[in-house]
XYZ file of C-alpha atoms in Angstrom:
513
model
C 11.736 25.910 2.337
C 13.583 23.447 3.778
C 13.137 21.930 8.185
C 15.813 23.211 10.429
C 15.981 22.305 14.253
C 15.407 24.704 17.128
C 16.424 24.490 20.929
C 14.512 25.853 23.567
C 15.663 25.596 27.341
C 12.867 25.007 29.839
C 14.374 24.985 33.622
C 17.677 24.137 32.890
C 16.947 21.382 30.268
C 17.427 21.774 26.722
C 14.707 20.686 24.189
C 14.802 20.218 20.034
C 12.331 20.730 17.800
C 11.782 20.736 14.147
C 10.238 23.805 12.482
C 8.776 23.516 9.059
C 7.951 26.917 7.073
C 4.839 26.798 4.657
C 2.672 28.897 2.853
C -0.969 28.909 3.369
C -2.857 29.565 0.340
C -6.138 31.051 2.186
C -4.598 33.695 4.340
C -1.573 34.572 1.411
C 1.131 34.076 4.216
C 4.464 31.972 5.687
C 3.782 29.949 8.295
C 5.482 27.346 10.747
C 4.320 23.974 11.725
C 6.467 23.265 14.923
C 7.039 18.872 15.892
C 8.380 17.987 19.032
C 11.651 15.891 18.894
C 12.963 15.219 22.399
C 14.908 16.027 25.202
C 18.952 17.415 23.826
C 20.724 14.450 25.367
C 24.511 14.691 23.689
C 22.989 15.865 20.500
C 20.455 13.370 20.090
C 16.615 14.345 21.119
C 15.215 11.488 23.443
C 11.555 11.454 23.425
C 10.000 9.862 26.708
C 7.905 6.997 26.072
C 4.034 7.333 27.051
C 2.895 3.883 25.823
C 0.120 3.845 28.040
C -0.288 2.481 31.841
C 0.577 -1.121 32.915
C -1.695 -3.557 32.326
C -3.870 -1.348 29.223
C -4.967 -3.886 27.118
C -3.847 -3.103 23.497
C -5.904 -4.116 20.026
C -3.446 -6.606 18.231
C -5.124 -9.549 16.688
C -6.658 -8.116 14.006
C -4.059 -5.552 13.067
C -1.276 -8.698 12.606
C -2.146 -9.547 8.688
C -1.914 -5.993 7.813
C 1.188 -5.606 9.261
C 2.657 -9.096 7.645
C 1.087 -7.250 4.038
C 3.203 -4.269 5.434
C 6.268 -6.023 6.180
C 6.495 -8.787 3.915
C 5.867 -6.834 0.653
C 8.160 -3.917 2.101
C 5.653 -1.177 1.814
C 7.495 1.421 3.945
C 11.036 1.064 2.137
C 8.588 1.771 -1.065
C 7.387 4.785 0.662
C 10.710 6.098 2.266
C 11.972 6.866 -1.198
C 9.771 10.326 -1.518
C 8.252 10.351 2.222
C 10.244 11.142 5.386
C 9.893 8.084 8.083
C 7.491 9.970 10.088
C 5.265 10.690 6.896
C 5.684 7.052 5.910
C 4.036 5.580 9.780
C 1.344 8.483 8.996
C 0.501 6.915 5.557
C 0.365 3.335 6.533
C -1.407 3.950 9.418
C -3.938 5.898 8.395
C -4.471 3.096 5.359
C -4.477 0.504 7.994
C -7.550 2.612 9.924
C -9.342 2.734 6.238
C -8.877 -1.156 5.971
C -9.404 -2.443 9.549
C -11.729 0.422 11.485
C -12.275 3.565 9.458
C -12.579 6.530 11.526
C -13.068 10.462 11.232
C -9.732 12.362 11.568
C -10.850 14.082 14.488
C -10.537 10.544 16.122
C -7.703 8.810 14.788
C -5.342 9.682 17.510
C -7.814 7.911 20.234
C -8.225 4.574 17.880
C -4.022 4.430 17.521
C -3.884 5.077 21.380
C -6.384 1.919 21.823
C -4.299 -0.413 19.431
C -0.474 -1.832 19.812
C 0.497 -0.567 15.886
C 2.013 2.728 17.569
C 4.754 0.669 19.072
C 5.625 -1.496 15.414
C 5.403 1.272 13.305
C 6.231 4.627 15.561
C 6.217 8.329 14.111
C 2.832 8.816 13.033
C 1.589 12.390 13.385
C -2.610 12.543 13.770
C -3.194 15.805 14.401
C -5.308 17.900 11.955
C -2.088 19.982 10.352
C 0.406 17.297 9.508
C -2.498 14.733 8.383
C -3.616 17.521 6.026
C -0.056 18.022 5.263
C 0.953 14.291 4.213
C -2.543 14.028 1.843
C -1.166 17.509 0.024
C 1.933 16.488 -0.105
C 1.179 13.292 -1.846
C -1.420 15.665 -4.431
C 1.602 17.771 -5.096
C 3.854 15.750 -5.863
C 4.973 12.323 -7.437
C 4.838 10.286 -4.488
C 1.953 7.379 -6.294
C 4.837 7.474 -9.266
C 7.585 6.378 -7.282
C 6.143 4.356 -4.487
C 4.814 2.522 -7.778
C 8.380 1.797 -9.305
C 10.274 1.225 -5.839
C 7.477 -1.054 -5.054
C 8.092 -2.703 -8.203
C 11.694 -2.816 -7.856
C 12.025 -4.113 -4.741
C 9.571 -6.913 -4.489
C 11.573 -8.288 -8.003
C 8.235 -7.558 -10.341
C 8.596 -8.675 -13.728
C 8.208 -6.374 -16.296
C 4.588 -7.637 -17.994
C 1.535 -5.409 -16.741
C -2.226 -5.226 -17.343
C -3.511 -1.738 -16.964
C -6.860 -1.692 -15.696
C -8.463 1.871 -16.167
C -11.505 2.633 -13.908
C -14.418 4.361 -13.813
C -14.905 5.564 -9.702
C -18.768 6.044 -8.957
C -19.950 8.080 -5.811
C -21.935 4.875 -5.412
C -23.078 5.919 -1.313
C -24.645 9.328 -2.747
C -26.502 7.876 -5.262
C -27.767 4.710 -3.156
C -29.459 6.927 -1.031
C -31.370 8.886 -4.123
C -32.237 6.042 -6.576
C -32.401 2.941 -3.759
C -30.370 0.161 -5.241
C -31.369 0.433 -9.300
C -28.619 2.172 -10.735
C -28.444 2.876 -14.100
C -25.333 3.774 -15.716
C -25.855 6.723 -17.417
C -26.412 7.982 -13.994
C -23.571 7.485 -12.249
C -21.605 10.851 -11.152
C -17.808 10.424 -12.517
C -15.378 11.786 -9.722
C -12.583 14.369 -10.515
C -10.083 11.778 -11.307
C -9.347 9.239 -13.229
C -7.523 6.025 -11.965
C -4.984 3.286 -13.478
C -3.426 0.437 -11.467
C -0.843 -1.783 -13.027
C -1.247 -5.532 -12.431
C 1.741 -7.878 -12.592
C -0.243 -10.845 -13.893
C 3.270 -13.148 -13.591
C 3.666 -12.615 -10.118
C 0.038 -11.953 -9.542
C 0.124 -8.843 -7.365
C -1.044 -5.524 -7.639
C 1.993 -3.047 -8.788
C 1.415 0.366 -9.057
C -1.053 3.364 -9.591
C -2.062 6.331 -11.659
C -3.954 9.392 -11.397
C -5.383 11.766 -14.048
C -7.326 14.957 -14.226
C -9.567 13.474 -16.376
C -11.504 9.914 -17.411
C -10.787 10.467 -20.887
C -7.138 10.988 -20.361
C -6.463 7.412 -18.710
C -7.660 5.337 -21.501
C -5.750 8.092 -23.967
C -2.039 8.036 -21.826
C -2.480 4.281 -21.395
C -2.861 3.574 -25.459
C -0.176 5.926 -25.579
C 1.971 4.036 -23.428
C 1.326 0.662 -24.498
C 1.079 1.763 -28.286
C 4.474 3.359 -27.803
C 6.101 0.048 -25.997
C 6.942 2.341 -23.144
C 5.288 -0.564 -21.141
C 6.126 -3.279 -23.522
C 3.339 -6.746 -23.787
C 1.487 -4.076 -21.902
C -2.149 -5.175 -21.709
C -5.147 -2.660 -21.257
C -8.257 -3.813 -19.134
C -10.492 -0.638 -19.474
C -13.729 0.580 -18.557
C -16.900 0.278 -20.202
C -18.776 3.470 -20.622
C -20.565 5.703 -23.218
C -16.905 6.864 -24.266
C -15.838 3.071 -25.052
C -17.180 2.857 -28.583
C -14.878 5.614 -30.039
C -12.402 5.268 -27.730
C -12.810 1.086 -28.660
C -11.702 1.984 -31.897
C -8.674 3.381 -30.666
C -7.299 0.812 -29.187
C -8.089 -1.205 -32.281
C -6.162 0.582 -34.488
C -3.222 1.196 -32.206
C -2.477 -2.668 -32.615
C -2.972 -2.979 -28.471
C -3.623 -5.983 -26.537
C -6.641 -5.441 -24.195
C -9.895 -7.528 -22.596
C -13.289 -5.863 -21.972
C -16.526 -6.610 -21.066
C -18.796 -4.379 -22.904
C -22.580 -3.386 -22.354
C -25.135 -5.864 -23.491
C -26.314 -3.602 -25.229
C -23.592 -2.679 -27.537
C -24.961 -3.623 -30.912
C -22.074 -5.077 -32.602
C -22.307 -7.607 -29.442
C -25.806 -7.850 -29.086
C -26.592 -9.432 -32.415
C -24.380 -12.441 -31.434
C -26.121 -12.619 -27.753
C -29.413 -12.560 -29.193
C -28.081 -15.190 -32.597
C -27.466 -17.924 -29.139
C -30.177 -20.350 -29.957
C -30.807 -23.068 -27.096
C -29.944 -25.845 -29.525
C -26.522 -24.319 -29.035
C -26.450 -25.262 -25.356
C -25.428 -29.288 -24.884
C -24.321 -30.876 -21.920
C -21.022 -31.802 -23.497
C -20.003 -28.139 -23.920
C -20.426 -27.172 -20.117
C -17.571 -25.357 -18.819
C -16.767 -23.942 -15.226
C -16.293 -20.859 -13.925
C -15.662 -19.994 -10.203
C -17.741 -23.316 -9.708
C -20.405 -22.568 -11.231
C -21.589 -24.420 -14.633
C -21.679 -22.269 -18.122
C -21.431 -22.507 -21.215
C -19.015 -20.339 -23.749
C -19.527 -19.348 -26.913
C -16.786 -17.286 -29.116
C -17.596 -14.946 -31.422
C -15.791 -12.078 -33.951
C -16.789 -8.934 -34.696
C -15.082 -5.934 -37.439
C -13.585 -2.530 -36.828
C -12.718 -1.394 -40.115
C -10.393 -3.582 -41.296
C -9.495 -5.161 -38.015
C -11.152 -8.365 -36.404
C -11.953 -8.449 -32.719
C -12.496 -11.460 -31.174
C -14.923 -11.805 -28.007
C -16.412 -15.017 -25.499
C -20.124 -15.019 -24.611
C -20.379 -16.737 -21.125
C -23.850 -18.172 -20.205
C -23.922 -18.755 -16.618
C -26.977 -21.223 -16.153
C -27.395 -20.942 -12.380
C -27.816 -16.637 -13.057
C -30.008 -17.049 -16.209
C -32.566 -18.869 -13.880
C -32.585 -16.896 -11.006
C -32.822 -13.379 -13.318
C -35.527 -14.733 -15.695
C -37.519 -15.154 -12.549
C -36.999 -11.816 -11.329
C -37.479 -10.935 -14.502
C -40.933 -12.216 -14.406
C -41.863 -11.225 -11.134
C -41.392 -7.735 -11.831
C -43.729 -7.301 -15.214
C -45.937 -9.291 -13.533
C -45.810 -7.076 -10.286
C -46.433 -3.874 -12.522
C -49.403 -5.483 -14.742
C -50.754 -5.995 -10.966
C -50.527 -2.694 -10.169
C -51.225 -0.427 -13.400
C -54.688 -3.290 -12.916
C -55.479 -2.704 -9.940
C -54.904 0.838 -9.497
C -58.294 2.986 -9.311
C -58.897 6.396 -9.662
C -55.913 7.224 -10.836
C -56.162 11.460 -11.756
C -53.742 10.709 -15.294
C -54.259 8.364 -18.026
C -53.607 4.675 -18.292
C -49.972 5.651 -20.210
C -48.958 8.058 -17.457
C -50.017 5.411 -14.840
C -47.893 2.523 -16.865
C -44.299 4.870 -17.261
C -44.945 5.998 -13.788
C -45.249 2.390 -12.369
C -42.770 0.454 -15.024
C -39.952 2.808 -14.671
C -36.757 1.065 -17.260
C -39.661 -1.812 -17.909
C -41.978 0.376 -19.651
C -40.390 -0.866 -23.056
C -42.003 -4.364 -21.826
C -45.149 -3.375 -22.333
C -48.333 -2.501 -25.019
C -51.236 -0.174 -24.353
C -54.242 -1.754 -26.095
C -56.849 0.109 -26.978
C -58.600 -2.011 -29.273
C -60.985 -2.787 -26.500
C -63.574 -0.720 -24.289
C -61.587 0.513 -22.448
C -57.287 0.909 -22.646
C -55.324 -2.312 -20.911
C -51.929 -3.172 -21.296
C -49.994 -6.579 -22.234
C -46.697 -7.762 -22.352
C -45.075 -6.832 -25.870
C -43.776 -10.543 -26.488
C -41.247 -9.526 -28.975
C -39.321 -7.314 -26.220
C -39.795 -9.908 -23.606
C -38.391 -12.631 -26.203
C -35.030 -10.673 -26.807
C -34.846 -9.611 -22.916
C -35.161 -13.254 -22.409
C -31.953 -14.060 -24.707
C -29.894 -12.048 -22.784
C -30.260 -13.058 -19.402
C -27.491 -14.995 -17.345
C -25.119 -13.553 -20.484
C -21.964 -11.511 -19.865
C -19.541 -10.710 -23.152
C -15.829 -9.553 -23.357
C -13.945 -8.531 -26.466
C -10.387 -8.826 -26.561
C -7.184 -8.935 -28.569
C -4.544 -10.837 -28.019
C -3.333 -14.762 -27.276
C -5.974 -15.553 -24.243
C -8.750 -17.919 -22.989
C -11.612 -17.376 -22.003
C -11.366 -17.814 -18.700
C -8.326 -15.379 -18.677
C -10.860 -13.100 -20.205
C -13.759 -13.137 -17.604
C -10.920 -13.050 -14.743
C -9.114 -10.292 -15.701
C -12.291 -8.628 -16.621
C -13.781 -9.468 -13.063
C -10.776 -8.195 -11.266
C -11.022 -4.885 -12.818
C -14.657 -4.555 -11.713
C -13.836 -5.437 -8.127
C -11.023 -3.451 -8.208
C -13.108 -0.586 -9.115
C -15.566 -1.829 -6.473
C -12.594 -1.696 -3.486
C -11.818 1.969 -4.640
C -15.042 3.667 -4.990
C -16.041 1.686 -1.784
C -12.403 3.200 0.070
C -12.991 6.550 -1.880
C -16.572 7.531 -0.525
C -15.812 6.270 2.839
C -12.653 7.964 3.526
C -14.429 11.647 1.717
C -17.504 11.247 4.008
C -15.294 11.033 6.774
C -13.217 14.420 5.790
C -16.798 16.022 5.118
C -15.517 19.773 6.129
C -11.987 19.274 4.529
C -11.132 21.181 1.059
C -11.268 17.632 0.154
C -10.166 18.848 -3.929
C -6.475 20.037 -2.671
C -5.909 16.324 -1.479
C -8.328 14.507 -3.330
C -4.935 12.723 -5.314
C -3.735 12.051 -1.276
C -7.148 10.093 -0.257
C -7.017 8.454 -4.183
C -3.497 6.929 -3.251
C -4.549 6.134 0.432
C -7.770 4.362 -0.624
C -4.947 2.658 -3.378
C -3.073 1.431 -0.108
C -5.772 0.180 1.553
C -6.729 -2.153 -1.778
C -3.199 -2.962 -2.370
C -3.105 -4.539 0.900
C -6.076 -5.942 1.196
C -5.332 -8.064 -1.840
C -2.346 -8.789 -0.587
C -3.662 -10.417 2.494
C -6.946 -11.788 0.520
C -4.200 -13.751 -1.774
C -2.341 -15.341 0.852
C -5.473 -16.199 2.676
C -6.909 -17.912 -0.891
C -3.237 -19.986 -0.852
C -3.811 -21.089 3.136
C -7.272 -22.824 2.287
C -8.338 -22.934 5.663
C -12.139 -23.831 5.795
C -12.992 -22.532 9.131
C -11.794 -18.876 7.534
C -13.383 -18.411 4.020
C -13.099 -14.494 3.477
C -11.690 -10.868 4.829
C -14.076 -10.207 7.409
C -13.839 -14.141 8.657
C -10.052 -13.603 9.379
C -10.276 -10.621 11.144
C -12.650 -12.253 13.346
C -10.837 -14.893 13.961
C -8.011 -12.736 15.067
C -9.937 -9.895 17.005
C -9.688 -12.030 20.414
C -6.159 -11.514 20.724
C -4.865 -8.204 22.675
C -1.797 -7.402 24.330
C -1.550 -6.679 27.880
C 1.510 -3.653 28.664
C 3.913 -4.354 31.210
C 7.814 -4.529 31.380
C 7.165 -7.455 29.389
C 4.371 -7.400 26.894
C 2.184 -10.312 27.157
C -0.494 -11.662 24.653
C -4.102 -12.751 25.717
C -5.136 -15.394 25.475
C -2.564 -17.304 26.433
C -3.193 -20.573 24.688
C -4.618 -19.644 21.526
C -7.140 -21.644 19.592
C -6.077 -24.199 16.511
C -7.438 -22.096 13.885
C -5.610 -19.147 15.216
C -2.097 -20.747 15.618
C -2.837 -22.215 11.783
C -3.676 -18.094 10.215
C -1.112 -16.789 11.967
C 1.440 -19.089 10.993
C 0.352 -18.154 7.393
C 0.927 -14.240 8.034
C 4.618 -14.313 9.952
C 3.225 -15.497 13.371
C 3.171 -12.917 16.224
C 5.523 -9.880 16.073
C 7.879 -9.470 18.222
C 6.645 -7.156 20.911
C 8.752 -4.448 22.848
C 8.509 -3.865 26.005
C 9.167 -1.125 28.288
C-alpha cells in the first residue's frame, strides 16, 4: 500500500506527517509506521533544525574521503533510482558507520548526532523500525540489481566485466573455536552466495549479486557468460570442493576465467612437485608486488580441452614457511619425546599432538621400545610445495594479470566476510535471515567504497600515508565547531593534510545555521 500524508493540528498549528501501512508477518496484521515531516507552512512541511548547540564540536576529518567516494562516484543518484531520498541517507550512512566506526543499531543515532555527516547527507531515519525497514526492503526487492546498472550507467562503465564469485566464511565464529588454523573443509558457508562485477578497463568495482545458494553463482554466471548476455565476460571463481566438477563446466562452456586452485588438486600438483631447483636461475626472476619470484607455465587436459596455468614461486615466502615448517615437526618430535606417562599409546599421543602433521611422521617399532621419525618422503614433497601458489586460466592473459585478478578476488572475499560478521554480530537479536540480502548489499557498500578511496589513495603516493587506517588518522584531528558560521579546527592544517585532502575534493562546503 502506497504513503499518504496526514495533518494533525496541535494549538492552532497545523502539522504533516507521512503514514506508511505494512503488514507484519509475526502478529498476521496491518500496521502503520508514522514519520514526522514538518510544520504545514503554505503546503510545504518545515522541519525545525536541531543541529546541536553552538560551539558542539562535530567529527569531520575522517568522514571527508567517504563522502568524496560518495559524491564523486555518484552513489546516491545510483541509489535514488529504487530508494526514496530518505532511504538513500539511511543506506549510505549506515555503510559509512560499517566503514569508519561500526556500531550496534541501538546506537547509531548517538554516533550520527556526534559527527557533521547529518548536515551533508540529511534524511536518515535510525530508529529500530525504518532501519529494519530499509534492510527488508532491499531483501525484497531488486534494489542490488539496479543500483548495479545505474551505477554502471552513470559513472560511463564500459561494458567488459570479470565476475568474481565468492565463497563468504563466518571466519569470527570459527577463530574463536579452532584459534587461527583453519582448514577449509571447515569453514561454515553462509546462506548466500555472492558475485561482484569488476570493470577491469576502468578499474572499479561495478555491481553485485546475490543467490540462495553457492552452487547457483558459479551455475548463473557460466550461464551468463556462456550465453554472451555479459559478452568478453570473464569468471574469477572460488576454489572449493565443488570446483573440480564445476571446473569442468566452465571448460566446456568455452568461458574465459582465472583461478587459483588448491595445491592439492592433483592435476596441479604433479607439475608443483615436477619444479626441480635446477629450474630456478637468476636470469628468470620476475617481480611481483616487489617481491622476487620466479614463474613457471604449465598445461593441463579436460577432455579434449587444454587449460593453461602459471606456477609462481615466491622466494622470500618459501623461506620463511620451510622454517615454520621445520619448527613445527620439530616442536611435536619434542613433545610426543618428552611426554611421560602418557595413559594411551605412543600413536594416540602422536595424532593427538601432530594434529594435520601427523602424515609427517613414522612410528618405529623396530626398536625396544616404539619412537617416531620424520617420514622423509612426505617431508620431501611438503618441501616442493612451499612458497608455491598456482592459477589455471583460459583466455589471452599474463601472468601477472593472473595472480592479480586472482588476489583481488581473495581480498574481496576477505572485505565481505570481514563487513558480513561484523555488521550480523552487531544485529545479534535481529531475524537477521529476513534481511540477510539488506546487510549482504550494505557490507557490498562499505567494500565498494572503500576501494574506491583505497584506489585514489594508491594514485596520490603520498609516503607519510601508506594505507586505510593511515589516512583516517591523518584526518581524525579535524572537527567542526557549530555556530552561525561553521568553522573547522584546526585552523591551519598540517602539510600532509592539505596534500590528502586536496586528493579527495578538499573540504565540503559546510552550512551553517
Amino acid at each position: 500500500m502506497k504513503s499518504f500524508i496526514r495533518k494533525k493540528k496541535i494549538k492552532g498549528h497545523e502539522y504533516l506527517y507521512e503514514i506508511t501501512p505494512y503488514y507484519d508477518p509475526d502478529t498476521g496484521k496491518w500496521r502503520q509506521k508514522t514519520k514526522y515531516l514538518g510544520k504545514n507552512i503554505d503546503g510545504e512541511p518545515v522541519k525545525k533544525d536541531r543541529g546541536g548547540k553552538i560551539g558542539q564540536v562535530f567529527e569531520f576529518g575522517e568522514y571527508i574521503p567517504a563522502y568524496w567516494a560518495v559524491k564523486t562516484h555518484k552513489v546516491i543518484e545510483a541509489l535514488l533510482s529504487s530508494c526514496s531520498p530518505d532511504e538513500t541517507a539511511t543506506i549510505i550512512l549506515l555503510t559509512i558507520n560499517r566503514l569508519i566506526h561500526p556500531c550496534p543499531p541501538s546506537n547509531l543515532a548517538t554516533w550520527l548526532e556526534s559527527t557533521y555527516l547529518s548536515r551533508l547527507i540529511p534524511g536518515a531515519e535510525f530508529n529500530e523500525a525504518d532501519l529494519l525497514l530499509v534492510l527488508q526492503k532491499i531483501s525484497d526487492r531488486p534494489v542490488a540489481e539496479v543500483f548495479s546498472r545505474m551505477f554502471a550507467s552513470i559513472n560511463d562503465l564500459s561494458g567488459r566485466r570479470v565476475l568474481f564469485t565468492l565463497r563468504l566464511h563466518d571466519i569470527a565464529e570459527l577463530m574463536k573455536e579452532k584459534g587461527s588454523g583453519l582448514f577449509s573443509d571447515e569453514i561454515l558457508e553462509r546462506e548466500l552466495g555472492v558475485r561482484i562485477h569488476y570493470d577491469p578497463e576502468k578499474q572499479i568495482i561495478a555491481g553485485f549479486d546475490a543467490f540462495q545458494f553457492q552452487r547457483a553463482v558459479i551455475e548463473d554466471t557460466i550461464d551468463q557468460v556462456a550465453s554472451r548476455k555479459i559478452p568478453d565476460g570473464i569468471i574469477v571463481p572460488h576454489w572449493d570442493y565443488l570446483s573440480p566438477s564445476l571446473m569442468l563446466r566452465i571448460v566446456n562452456a568455452g568461458c574465459s576465467f582465472i583461478t587459483r586452485t588448491d595445491a592439492s588438486y592433483g592435476p596441479v600438483l604433479k607439475h608443483v612437485l615436477a619444479w626441480g631447483e635446477q629450474m630456478d636461475h637468476p636470469a628468470n626472476i620476475r617481480y611481483y608486488r616487489g617481491e622476487a619470484c620466479y614463474i613457471r607455465p604449465f598445461s593441463i587436459s579436460y577432455g579434449k580441452n587444454q587449460v593453461h596455468g602459471y606456477i609462481l614461486h615466491d622466494i622470500r615466502r618459501e623461506q620463511a614457511d620451510r622454517l615454520a615448517f621445520h619448527k613445527n615437526l620439530q616442536n611435536i618430535r619434542d613433545l610426543v619425546q618428552e611426554t611421560k606417562e602418557y595413559p594411551g599409546t605412543i600413536e594416540e599421543l602422536l595424532n593427538e599432538s601432530a594434529g594435520s602433521f601427523r602424515k609427517y611422521f613414522i612410528i618405529d617399532k623396530t626398536r625396544g621400545s616404539p619412537s617416531i621419525r620424520t617420514d622423509q618422503e612426505e617431508v620431501h614433497q611438503a618441501n616442493k610445495r612451499l612458497g608455491r601458489t598456482c592459477v589455471l586460466y583460459r583466455g589471452e592473459f599474463s601472468w601477472e594479470e593472473c595472480f592479480t585478478l586472482a588476489d583481488m578476488r581473495g581480498n574481496l572475499e576477505q572485505q565481505m566476510s570481514s563487513f558480513i560478521s561484523q555488521l550480523e554480530r552487531d544485529f545479534k537479536g535481529y531475524r537477521i535471515e529476513r534481511i540477510r540480502k539488506g546487510i549482504f548489499f550494505i557490507c557490498f557498500l562499505a567494500v565498494l567504497i572503500k576501494e574506491l578511496i583505497v584506489n585514489r589513495l594508491s594514485s596520490a603516493q603520498i609516503p607519510e600515508v601508506p594505507s586505510f587506517e593511515a589516512l583516517l588518522t591523518e584526518l581524525r584531528p579535524i572537527y567542526v565547531i557549530k555556530s552561525y558560521q561553521p568553522s573547522i579546527f584546526p585552523y591551519r592544517l598540517s602539510k600532509t593534510q592539505k596534500t590528502v585532502l586536496s586528493y579527495f575534493g578538499g573540504i565540503p562546503p559546510l552550512k551553517g545555521d
